[in-house]
XYZ file of C-alpha atoms in Angstrom:
553
model
C 10.990 1.409 13.496
C 8.300 0.926 16.268
C 6.948 -2.223 17.781
C 3.565 -1.569 16.880
C 4.500 -1.210 13.065
C 5.981 -4.341 13.257
C 3.809 -6.391 15.911
C 0.654 -7.358 14.496
C -2.144 -6.447 17.486
C -3.962 -9.843 18.052
C -6.557 -10.713 16.374
C -10.506 -10.101 16.891
C -11.654 -13.787 17.396
C -9.106 -16.642 18.151
C -7.944 -17.323 14.435
C -8.737 -14.794 12.875
C -6.233 -12.224 10.894
C -6.906 -8.733 9.234
C -4.991 -8.247 5.919
C -2.693 -6.052 7.847
C -2.036 -8.930 10.161
C -1.630 -11.194 7.427
C 0.769 -9.672 4.909
C 2.916 -9.504 8.304
C 3.469 -13.535 9.025
C 3.551 -13.214 5.425
C 6.930 -10.555 5.329
C 8.749 -13.533 7.414
C 7.695 -16.402 5.049
C 8.816 -15.110 2.290
C 12.015 -14.586 3.730
C 12.267 -18.169 4.993
C 11.363 -19.295 1.060
C 13.602 -17.380 -0.293
C 16.338 -19.075 1.327
C 15.318 -22.387 0.149
C 14.278 -21.227 -3.101
C 17.580 -19.175 -3.802
C 19.943 -21.351 -2.094
C 18.890 -25.193 -4.727
C 20.172 -21.611 -8.143
C 22.722 -20.213 -6.334
C 24.745 -23.485 -5.723
C 24.243 -25.417 -9.443
C 25.207 -22.131 -10.591
C 29.019 -22.241 -9.027
C 29.314 -26.317 -8.132
C 31.876 -26.660 -10.966
C 34.146 -23.996 -9.402
C 33.324 -25.195 -5.360
C 34.999 -29.220 -6.641
C 37.955 -27.045 -8.393
C 38.603 -25.851 -5.431
C 38.059 -28.370 -2.532
C 39.753 -31.000 -5.629
C 36.575 -32.896 -4.859
C 35.480 -32.683 -8.629
C 34.885 -36.479 -9.118
C 32.482 -36.346 -6.073
C 30.509 -33.011 -6.556
C 27.514 -34.709 -7.227
C 27.021 -35.719 -3.697
C 27.150 -32.650 -2.399
C 23.735 -32.061 -4.345
C 22.503 -36.143 -3.293
C 23.328 -35.292 0.596
C 20.894 -31.724 0.239
C 17.624 -33.362 -1.772
C 17.681 -36.899 0.597
C 17.603 -34.882 4.093
C 15.536 -32.248 2.329
C 12.927 -34.724 1.310
C 12.647 -36.854 3.480
C 12.095 -33.853 6.442
C 9.097 -32.775 4.720
C 6.812 -34.768 5.687
C 8.357 -35.589 9.661
C 7.581 -31.542 9.334
C 3.712 -31.212 8.290
C 2.393 -34.274 10.853
C 4.789 -32.700 13.822
C 3.727 -29.118 12.659
C 0.215 -30.834 13.651
C 0.847 -32.011 16.656
C 3.104 -29.245 17.712
C 2.404 -26.153 16.309
C 3.890 -24.837 13.712
C 5.959 -21.749 15.106
C 8.284 -23.420 16.574
C 9.305 -26.048 13.966
C 9.709 -23.228 11.396
C 11.593 -21.044 13.429
C 13.717 -24.574 13.927
C 13.878 -25.289 9.965
C 15.616 -21.589 9.691
C 17.244 -22.229 12.487
C 19.071 -25.447 11.462
C 19.058 -23.835 8.422
C 21.519 -21.111 8.984
C 24.166 -23.567 11.363
C 24.403 -25.542 8.071
C 25.040 -22.324 5.963
C 27.610 -21.373 8.393
C 29.139 -24.857 8.534
C 29.576 -25.215 4.333
C 30.615 -21.993 4.426
C 33.751 -23.463 6.782
C 34.595 -27.053 4.800
C 38.080 -28.185 3.674
C 36.639 -30.621 1.123
C 33.332 -32.204 -1.022
C 32.747 -34.256 1.984
C 32.871 -32.664 4.766
C 30.817 -29.686 2.405
C 28.647 -32.589 1.297
C 28.135 -33.261 5.826
C 26.950 -29.722 5.864
C 24.537 -29.616 2.697
C 22.758 -32.866 4.648
C 22.190 -30.103 7.643
C 21.435 -27.408 5.049
C 18.386 -29.957 3.841
C 17.200 -31.123 7.278
C 16.398 -27.272 7.352
C 14.950 -26.788 4.330
C 12.970 -29.477 4.294
C 10.332 -27.681 7.066
C 11.232 -24.213 4.886
C 8.740 -24.981 1.841
C 6.400 -26.901 3.252
C 5.386 -25.059 6.818
C 5.080 -21.989 4.818
C 2.233 -23.331 2.942
C 0.735 -24.844 6.148
C 0.805 -21.655 8.158
C -1.101 -19.708 4.447
C -3.153 -22.771 5.160
C -3.942 -22.082 8.859
C -4.307 -18.090 8.003
C -6.055 -16.888 4.669
C -9.963 -18.901 4.469
C -9.380 -21.346 0.897
C -10.445 -18.538 -1.604
C -8.706 -15.951 -0.445
C -5.918 -18.294 -0.228
C -4.360 -18.103 -3.782
C -3.518 -14.054 -4.219
C -1.779 -14.482 -1.014
C -0.108 -18.305 -2.270
C 1.157 -15.576 -5.455
C 3.410 -14.304 -3.588
C 5.375 -17.259 -2.770
C 5.696 -17.975 -6.271
C 6.838 -14.193 -7.444
C 9.830 -15.568 -4.514
C 10.749 -19.102 -5.923
C 10.306 -17.074 -9.482
C 12.844 -14.592 -7.960
C 15.420 -17.004 -6.327
C 15.547 -18.981 -10.418
C 16.878 -15.771 -11.362
C 18.911 -14.291 -8.986
C 20.399 -17.846 -7.905
C 22.180 -18.262 -10.811
C 23.554 -14.198 -10.958
C 25.078 -14.200 -7.843
C 26.336 -17.730 -7.721
C 27.885 -16.663 -10.889
C 28.930 -13.128 -9.109
C 30.524 -15.148 -6.301
C 31.990 -18.663 -8.302
C 34.293 -15.478 -10.695
C 35.476 -14.191 -7.312
C 39.031 -15.568 -6.430
C 38.866 -14.219 -3.039
C 36.344 -11.179 -1.400
C 38.129 -9.490 2.181
C 40.247 -12.275 1.874
C 37.643 -15.316 1.837
C 37.521 -17.675 -1.174
C 33.983 -15.866 -3.256
C 32.476 -19.371 -3.444
C 32.164 -19.504 0.059
C 29.982 -16.061 0.203
C 27.525 -17.950 -1.556
C 27.384 -19.744 1.949
C 27.199 -17.423 3.701
C 24.763 -15.115 3.095
C 22.480 -17.217 4.311
C 23.588 -16.391 7.788
C 22.318 -12.802 8.192
C 18.979 -13.738 5.883
C 18.097 -16.702 8.254
C 18.926 -15.100 11.243
C 16.774 -12.109 10.002
C 13.910 -14.657 9.264
C 13.633 -16.151 12.557
C 13.180 -12.866 14.149
C 10.196 -11.001 12.193
C 9.096 -14.850 12.346
C 9.403 -14.459 15.997
C 7.873 -11.199 16.356
C 5.411 -11.595 14.444
C 4.161 -15.036 13.885
C 1.599 -16.006 16.313
C -1.162 -18.547 15.960
C -3.636 -20.225 18.656
C -3.374 -24.235 18.971
C -4.361 -26.774 21.315
C -2.309 -29.789 21.205
C -3.686 -33.061 20.695
C -1.824 -35.586 22.439
C -0.902 -38.794 20.009
C 1.653 -41.272 19.435
C 4.615 -40.087 16.979
C 4.676 -42.629 13.876
C 8.518 -43.400 14.441
C 8.661 -46.730 12.524
C 6.828 -44.637 9.319
C 9.770 -42.348 9.787
C 12.510 -45.068 10.237
C 11.287 -46.963 6.712
C 10.447 -43.952 5.053
C 14.642 -43.036 5.642
C 14.533 -46.952 4.850
C 13.347 -46.284 1.579
C 14.157 -42.519 0.016
C 18.042 -42.890 0.528
C 19.162 -45.554 -1.480
C 16.246 -44.714 -4.478
C 17.119 -41.092 -3.978
C 20.690 -42.113 -3.744
C 20.996 -44.281 -6.880
C 18.456 -41.567 -8.921
C 21.506 -39.047 -8.234
C 23.966 -41.720 -8.994
C 22.924 -43.585 -11.493
C 24.132 -42.206 -14.202
C 27.196 -42.323 -13.230
C 27.511 -46.040 -11.498
C 24.530 -47.761 -14.614
C 21.274 -48.171 -14.172
C 22.061 -52.049 -13.500
C 25.306 -52.349 -11.257
C 25.966 -53.444 -8.531
C 25.803 -51.175 -6.093
C 22.484 -49.620 -8.136
C 20.575 -52.857 -7.570
C 21.718 -53.088 -3.858
C 19.543 -49.412 -3.439
C 16.732 -51.351 -5.677
C 16.565 -53.445 -2.916
C 16.842 -51.842 -0.112
C 14.352 -49.712 -1.496
C 11.983 -51.813 -1.829
C 12.849 -53.205 1.176
C 11.764 -49.755 3.697
C 8.963 -48.335 1.260
C 6.986 -51.410 2.413
C 7.660 -51.498 5.678
C 6.511 -47.731 5.517
C 3.561 -49.098 3.853
C 2.742 -51.960 6.698
C 3.401 -49.154 9.520
C 1.527 -46.094 8.497
C -1.840 -49.005 8.217
C -1.059 -50.312 11.708
C -0.707 -46.463 12.973
C -3.825 -44.964 10.774
C -4.753 -41.762 11.699
C -1.333 -40.958 13.418
C 0.305 -42.447 10.262
C 3.205 -40.336 9.648
C 0.863 -40.823 5.935
C -3.049 -41.558 7.164
C -4.034 -44.272 4.382
C -7.211 -42.627 4.877
C -5.584 -39.015 3.469
C -5.566 -41.014 -0.335
C -9.276 -42.419 0.718
C -10.174 -38.138 -0.076
C -10.443 -37.973 -4.534
C -9.017 -34.413 -3.598
C -5.663 -35.596 -2.053
C -5.397 -38.501 -4.126
C -5.434 -35.938 -6.521
C -3.024 -33.420 -5.518
C -0.135 -36.207 -4.497
C -0.780 -38.123 -7.766
C -0.570 -34.116 -9.934
C 2.363 -33.119 -8.152
C 4.300 -36.131 -8.803
C 3.504 -35.938 -12.763
C 4.069 -32.079 -13.185
C 7.005 -32.188 -10.511
C 8.827 -34.807 -13.438
C 7.762 -32.785 -16.144
C 8.494 -29.754 -14.469
C 11.511 -29.937 -12.767
C 13.390 -32.338 -15.905
C 11.723 -29.782 -18.514
C 12.898 -27.227 -16.862
C 16.694 -27.709 -15.939
C 17.276 -28.291 -19.637
C 16.077 -24.257 -20.298
C 18.987 -22.881 -17.977
C 21.595 -25.945 -20.588
C 20.279 -24.906 -23.454
C 20.881 -20.988 -22.723
C 24.496 -21.585 -21.128
C 25.972 -23.923 -23.947
C 23.951 -23.263 -26.763
C 23.144 -20.108 -27.336
C 26.535 -19.379 -25.049
C 25.279 -17.632 -22.409
C 27.348 -16.897 -19.199
C 25.274 -18.374 -15.982
C 24.695 -14.994 -14.996
C 23.345 -13.934 -18.728
C 21.450 -17.122 -18.198
C 19.764 -16.403 -15.316
C 18.751 -12.428 -16.690
C 17.573 -14.580 -19.794
C 14.481 -16.342 -17.259
C 12.943 -13.370 -16.549
C 9.968 -13.959 -18.585
C 10.299 -17.329 -17.048
C 9.170 -15.936 -13.907
C 7.639 -12.757 -15.091
C 4.636 -15.645 -15.960
C 5.078 -16.830 -12.785
C 4.168 -13.975 -11.177
C 1.492 -13.072 -13.489
C -0.131 -16.344 -13.700
C -0.445 -16.929 -9.600
C -1.672 -13.678 -9.707
C -4.823 -13.983 -12.262
C -5.783 -17.079 -11.474
C -5.334 -16.450 -7.398
C -7.551 -13.500 -8.380
C -10.263 -15.609 -9.829
C -10.397 -18.228 -7.905
C -10.815 -15.111 -5.033
C -14.177 -13.724 -7.258
C -15.162 -16.684 -8.505
C -14.909 -18.899 -5.945
C -14.364 -21.470 -8.571
C -10.439 -23.614 -9.355
C -11.567 -27.234 -10.246
C -10.500 -25.997 -14.607
C -7.196 -23.378 -13.437
C -4.780 -26.608 -12.939
C -6.286 -27.990 -16.319
C -6.050 -24.754 -17.977
C -2.561 -24.423 -16.488
C -1.614 -28.683 -17.490
C -2.270 -27.247 -21.186
C -0.497 -24.396 -21.113
C 2.406 -26.102 -19.631
C 1.761 -29.063 -22.193
C 2.072 -26.580 -25.242
C 4.798 -25.312 -23.469
C 7.182 -28.265 -23.377
C 5.690 -29.169 -26.605
C 7.007 -26.158 -28.194
C 10.467 -26.667 -25.966
C 11.362 -29.944 -27.928
C 10.657 -28.128 -31.862
C 13.609 -25.323 -30.520
C 16.808 -25.305 -32.239
C 19.807 -25.296 -32.115
C 19.395 -21.533 -34.419
C 16.244 -20.540 -33.050
C 15.775 -16.670 -31.822
C 16.320 -16.212 -28.509
C 12.726 -13.887 -28.264
C 10.752 -16.812 -29.483
C 12.577 -19.050 -27.083
C 11.757 -16.170 -23.883
C 7.841 -16.120 -25.362
C 7.983 -20.233 -24.330
C 9.300 -19.483 -21.018
C 6.289 -16.806 -20.641
C 4.306 -19.475 -21.435
C 6.193 -22.234 -19.552
C 5.744 -19.420 -16.544
C 1.712 -19.088 -16.740
C 1.286 -22.524 -17.070
C 3.126 -23.345 -13.218
C 1.129 -20.343 -12.545
C -1.764 -21.979 -13.348
C -0.701 -25.435 -11.537
C 1.046 -25.891 -8.102
C -0.836 -23.435 -5.977
C -3.970 -23.485 -6.755
C -3.516 -27.373 -5.905
C -2.640 -26.838 -2.171
C -5.446 -24.825 -2.205
C -7.424 -28.032 -3.172
C -5.996 -30.466 -1.195
C -5.977 -27.773 1.867
C -9.739 -27.041 1.132
C -10.866 -30.717 1.287
C -8.597 -32.178 4.686
C -9.693 -31.708 7.658
C -8.368 -28.320 9.277
C -5.811 -30.041 12.032
C -4.395 -32.188 9.356
C -3.375 -28.564 7.091
C 0.547 -29.668 7.867
C 0.195 -34.066 6.899
C -1.246 -32.815 3.786
C 0.397 -29.361 2.582
C 4.074 -31.266 3.170
C 2.567 -34.008 1.210
C 1.849 -32.033 -1.877
C 5.622 -30.810 -1.846
C 6.969 -34.114 -1.160
C 5.523 -36.377 -3.527
C 6.439 -32.801 -5.799
C 10.282 -33.321 -4.979
C 9.650 -36.836 -5.790
C 8.563 -36.557 -9.231
C 11.043 -33.791 -9.876
C 14.417 -35.801 -8.589
C 12.793 -38.774 -10.968
C 11.972 -36.842 -14.128
C 15.278 -35.494 -13.425
C 18.002 -37.819 -13.647
C 15.935 -40.084 -16.388
C 16.160 -36.930 -18.530
C 19.891 -35.899 -17.673
C 19.877 -39.895 -18.480
C 17.959 -39.393 -21.679
C 20.142 -36.127 -22.130
C 23.832 -37.533 -22.460
C 22.908 -40.975 -23.660
C 21.230 -39.187 -27.069
C 23.550 -36.259 -26.895
C 27.651 -38.195 -28.115
C 25.250 -39.597 -31.178
C 23.569 -36.827 -31.991
C 26.778 -34.564 -32.732
C 28.936 -37.703 -33.920
C 24.727 -37.178 -36.670
C 25.483 -33.140 -36.915
C 29.228 -32.966 -37.933
C 28.634 -35.575 -40.538
C 25.973 -33.653 -42.143
C 28.177 -30.372 -41.384
C 31.320 -32.230 -43.504
C 29.190 -31.133 -46.578
C 29.056 -27.997 -46.344
C 32.081 -25.925 -47.762
C 32.673 -23.034 -45.067
C 32.295 -25.911 -43.050
C 35.270 -27.942 -44.520
C 37.618 -24.450 -45.093
C 37.116 -23.557 -41.262
C 38.657 -27.353 -40.577
C 41.389 -26.499 -42.442
C 42.131 -23.485 -41.474
C 42.414 -24.770 -37.401
C 43.010 -28.331 -36.779
C 43.347 -27.767 -32.911
C 39.373 -26.521 -32.972
C 38.078 -29.555 -35.284
C 40.614 -32.189 -33.245
C 38.081 -30.450 -30.000
C 35.468 -30.662 -31.392
C 36.329 -34.820 -31.509
C 36.338 -35.315 -28.064
C 33.429 -33.699 -27.051
C 31.533 -36.061 -29.968
C 32.581 -39.100 -26.805
C 30.717 -38.572 -23.668
C 33.462 -38.328 -21.152
C 34.323 -35.271 -23.457
C 31.392 -34.190 -22.252
C 31.827 -34.018 -18.867
C 33.688 -30.227 -19.882
C 31.977 -27.755 -22.944
C 33.973 -25.769 -21.538
C 35.797 -26.305 -24.782
C 32.862 -24.891 -27.049
C 33.568 -21.098 -26.280
C 37.038 -21.652 -27.290
C 35.921 -23.442 -30.751
C 34.459 -20.445 -34.048
C 30.490 -20.129 -34.741
C 31.462 -22.386 -37.702
C 33.033 -25.445 -35.471
C 30.978 -24.945 -33.243
C 27.552 -25.011 -34.548
C 27.445 -29.234 -35.680
C 28.362 -29.607 -31.620
C 25.289 -26.704 -30.685
C 22.836 -29.211 -33.048
C 23.663 -31.898 -31.555
C 23.249 -31.033 -27.814
C 19.882 -28.873 -28.859
C 18.556 -31.790 -30.927
C 18.712 -34.080 -27.934
C 17.153 -31.483 -25.673
C 14.204 -31.368 -28.015
C 14.160 -35.383 -26.930
C 13.522 -34.600 -23.716
C 11.834 -32.015 -23.624
C 9.152 -34.585 -25.848
C 9.102 -36.820 -23.364
C 8.553 -34.205 -20.736
C 5.466 -33.156 -22.573
C 4.023 -36.642 -22.990
C 4.379 -37.191 -19.443
C 2.796 -33.723 -18.659
C -0.295 -35.843 -21.063
C -0.483 -38.274 -18.711
C -0.463 -35.103 -15.747
C -3.107 -32.862 -17.336
C -5.545 -36.856 -17.370
C -4.668 -37.155 -14.013
C -6.069 -33.122 -12.857
C -9.272 -34.016 -15.283
C -10.102 -35.743 -12.050
C -10.320 -33.322 -9.700
C -13.393 -32.752 -8.135
C -14.813 -29.333 -7.219
C -15.655 -28.862 -3.671
C -16.838 -25.438 -1.545
C -14.375 -23.173 -1.405
C -14.147 -22.499 3.118
C -14.410 -18.817 4.298
C -12.639 -19.287 7.280
C -8.911 -20.483 7.299
C -7.900 -23.713 9.155
C -6.790 -21.726 12.396
C -10.546 -20.528 12.933
C -12.415 -23.340 12.101
C -10.425 -25.208 15.364
C -10.468 -22.444 17.145
C -14.779 -23.400 16.254
C -14.464 -27.008 16.992
C -12.134 -26.729 19.865
C -15.050 -23.565 21.112
C -17.536 -26.217 19.950
C -16.260 -29.225 21.843
C -16.101 -26.917 25.641
C -19.816 -26.246 25.336
C -19.999 -29.780 24.462
C -18.380 -30.898 27.688
C -19.770 -28.296 29.904
C -23.295 -28.592 28.948
C -23.515 -32.867 28.412
């Protein structure tokens, strides 16, 4: 392929990009986002196999916690620094760090090494998502932005399906070319990441005029001090005990850190990592609050769907990934349709409201499914949930980017991403705690009810060893490994599946209640006229006006 086919011609005017140039740049951005989105789902599928091979099953959660902490904390840093120094260098740096972390993860010799290398990966991942969205804000006017941002949601949805499929394939392969199959889960990121770096380096050339001001290092340090212990206890609290000594220490240190962060941001004002002035912009405040609440309901609720498919319906991780296709199709359809509506009408306020309402309905319907609900019906609810997400996530980002200064696109975009990640972390921790607190009692109740059925009594008499396995699964300790369910007959396994599905229904109901709050927050979103210029073009125009004013005082 010739250079002319891959490298866009210079824009006709500074900050203006043609559709072809935008699509070329978009290809590089999507590759970077795909790396981050795929990694989260592919690792989650294979983590148990990885932990067994590295003899660290009891500490496997740290591999996830380390990634989560560094990716969350680095997100606002990327946004602020890219506003000062430019997006390109930081997006390339994020890809490079992610590739290095992936290569190291593939070479890990124990779970502690893997956790440390996952932390390196997380530092890179923190910039991949937020900077890609910020760059789109730089090159595409708000009115047209939604139709391009739909491609990003398509990447996210595709990774949600491909991750479990690839993770299952690699995890089930004992040996590939003399290397343990699970290591390719990380090695696959290396060629993909290098290719993304080449594409981004060739096609991403944004006009940027650096504005020198102080870097908010006190804010960065206090943010680390505040979030590390709180994210740690969110991930580990279920194992430690929420009122244990370690958990209380994390609460105390986290609160001190967050108080320090607020004081630092007030002292640095407009130069702060998250300038307090932004929260006085109504659209930004609603966007941040909505992202936090929707993140809780979305991540906390959606994580139950693969569990339902695998535990209750008996699907393998690969099959469960394929069964999530209606969800992906809903995201893609919703983002494309709603993006076109914004483009053609110039109005966006009602779309997050509709998206939130669809998510609320979907979560409530999920709370009604049982162990015997036909799979097509469950997949129909997935489609509805996907449509809701397609109408919620990207239009809200567009609204926030449209409301802030073109020089603060990175800060505002990363803040929305940051609050969504925080909400997702809290939602996941709370919902998992609710699930595993409810499961043992629900299984015992289902077991008691089933004992009255003659066919169940006959199955227990004929399979005493399976009856013992079911009894052990009624305790919290017995739920550490649910693979025993695959060894039970359908009749004996049914009470376990009923108890699990009823516990999941409780989680979905809580998520639906939280989504009511999210819908109420979105109702406060104002309708502002969408800008017809990209952020880069707006900055270029401001710079030209400033130069003209200086030359003609």
